[in-house]
Coordinates of C-alpha atoms in Angstrom, one line a residue:
X1 CA 44.8 30.5 236.2
X2 CA 42.2 33.1 237.1
X3 CA 38.5 33.2 237.9
X4 CA 36.1 36.0 237.1
X5 CA 33.6 37.0 239.8
X6 CA 30.9 39.6 239.6
X7 CA 29.4 41.6 242.5
X8 CA 28.4 45.1 243.5
X9 CA 31.7 47.1 243.8
X10 CA 31.0 48.8 247.2
X11 CA 33.9 49.5 249.5
X12 CA 32.6 47.0 252.0
X13 CA 32.2 44.2 249.4
X14 CA 35.6 44.9 248.0
X15 CA 37.1 44.7 251.5
X16 CA 35.2 41.5 252.3
X17 CA 36.3 39.9 249.0
X18 CA 40.0 40.8 249.6
X19 CA 39.7 39.7 253.3
X20 CA 38.3 36.3 252.3
X21 CA 40.8 35.7 249.5
X22 CA 43.9 37.3 251.0
X23 CA 45.8 34.1 251.4
X24 CA 44.4 32.0 248.6
X25 CA 45.1 34.4 245.7
X26 CA 48.5 35.7 244.6
X27 CA 46.8 38.8 243.2
X28 CA 43.3 40.2 243.1
X29 CA 42.5 42.6 240.3
X30 CA 39.1 44.3 240.4
X31 CA 37.7 46.1 237.4
X32 CA 34.3 47.6 236.4
X33 CA 32.3 46.2 233.5
X34 CA 34.4 48.3 231.0
X35 CA 37.6 46.7 232.4
X36 CA 38.7 49.9 234.1
X37 CA 40.8 49.3 237.2
X38 CA 39.1 49.7 240.6
X39 CA 41.5 48.0 242.9
X40 CA 44.5 45.7 242.9
X41 CA 45.8 43.7 245.9
X42 CA 48.5 41.1 246.4
X43 CA 48.9 38.0 248.6
X44 CA 48.1 38.9 252.1
X45 CA 45.4 41.4 251.2
X46 CA 47.6 44.4 250.7
X47 CA 46.2 47.1 248.4
X48 CA 48.8 48.0 245.7
X49 CA 46.7 50.1 243.4
X50 CA 43.5 52.0 243.8
X51 CA 43.1 55.0 241.5
X52 CA 40.1 56.4 243.4
X53 CA 41.7 57.6 246.7
X54 CA 38.3 58.1 248.4
X55 CA 37.3 54.6 247.6
X56 CA 40.6 53.3 248.7
X57 CA 40.2 55.0 252.2
X58 CA 36.7 53.5 252.4
X59 CA 38.0 50.0 251.5
X60 CA 40.8 50.3 254.1
X61 CA 38.3 51.3 256.8
X62 CA 36.5 48.0 256.2
X63 CA 39.5 45.9 255.4
X64 CA 41.7 46.8 258.4
X65 CA 39.5 45.2 261.1
X66 CA 39.4 42.0 259.0
X67 CA 43.2 42.0 258.6
X68 CA 43.7 42.7 262.3
X69 CA 41.4 39.8 263.2
X70 CA 38.8 42.0 264.9
X71 CA 36.1 41.0 262.3
X72 CA 35.4 38.1 260.0
X73 CA 34.8 38.9 256.3
X74 CA 31.1 39.1 255.6
X75 CA 29.3 37.0 253.0
X76 CA 27.6 38.9 250.2
X77 CA 26.1 38.1 246.8
X78 CA 28.7 37.0 244.4
X79 CA 28.6 35.1 241.1
X80 CA 31.0 33.7 238.6
X81 CA 31.0 35.1 235.1
X82 CA 29.4 31.9 233.9
X83 CA 26.6 32.2 236.4
X84 CA 25.9 35.8 235.4
X85 CA 26.0 34.9 231.6
X86 CA 23.5 32.1 232.3
X87 CA 21.2 34.5 234.1
X88 CA 21.5 37.1 231.3
X89 CA 20.6 34.4 228.7
X90 CA 17.6 33.2 230.7
X91 CA 16.4 36.8 231.0
X92 CA 16.8 37.4 227.3
X93 CA 14.8 34.3 226.6
X94 CA 12.0 35.4 228.9
X95 CA 11.9 38.8 227.2
X96 CA 11.8 37.2 223.7
X97 CA 8.9 34.9 224.8
X98 CA 7.0 37.9 226.2
X99 CA 7.5 39.8 223.0
X100 CA 6.3 36.9 220.9
X101 CA 3.1 36.7 223.0
X102 CA 2.5 40.4 222.3
X103 CA 2.5 39.8 218.5

């Protein structure tokens, strides 16, 4: 079973997500909206694949203090795919209603 989440893919957010889920997920695969790999980690929060090496270094700089127990992972805005789709549909409805009023 897997769950899709959506959030801004900053190095800090990625590190916090991995840090929060390091021992509850067997594998975490992060992709962009076009399904291109950003980062992959395994149980324990170890990064296995990260094609962008600069991003990888930035993630590790945020993740290492979490893994070493020096910091707690921070909360940040995150949504499930279902929540984002509901938001998109409500925005589409609002746009259509505004367009109808302009006619």
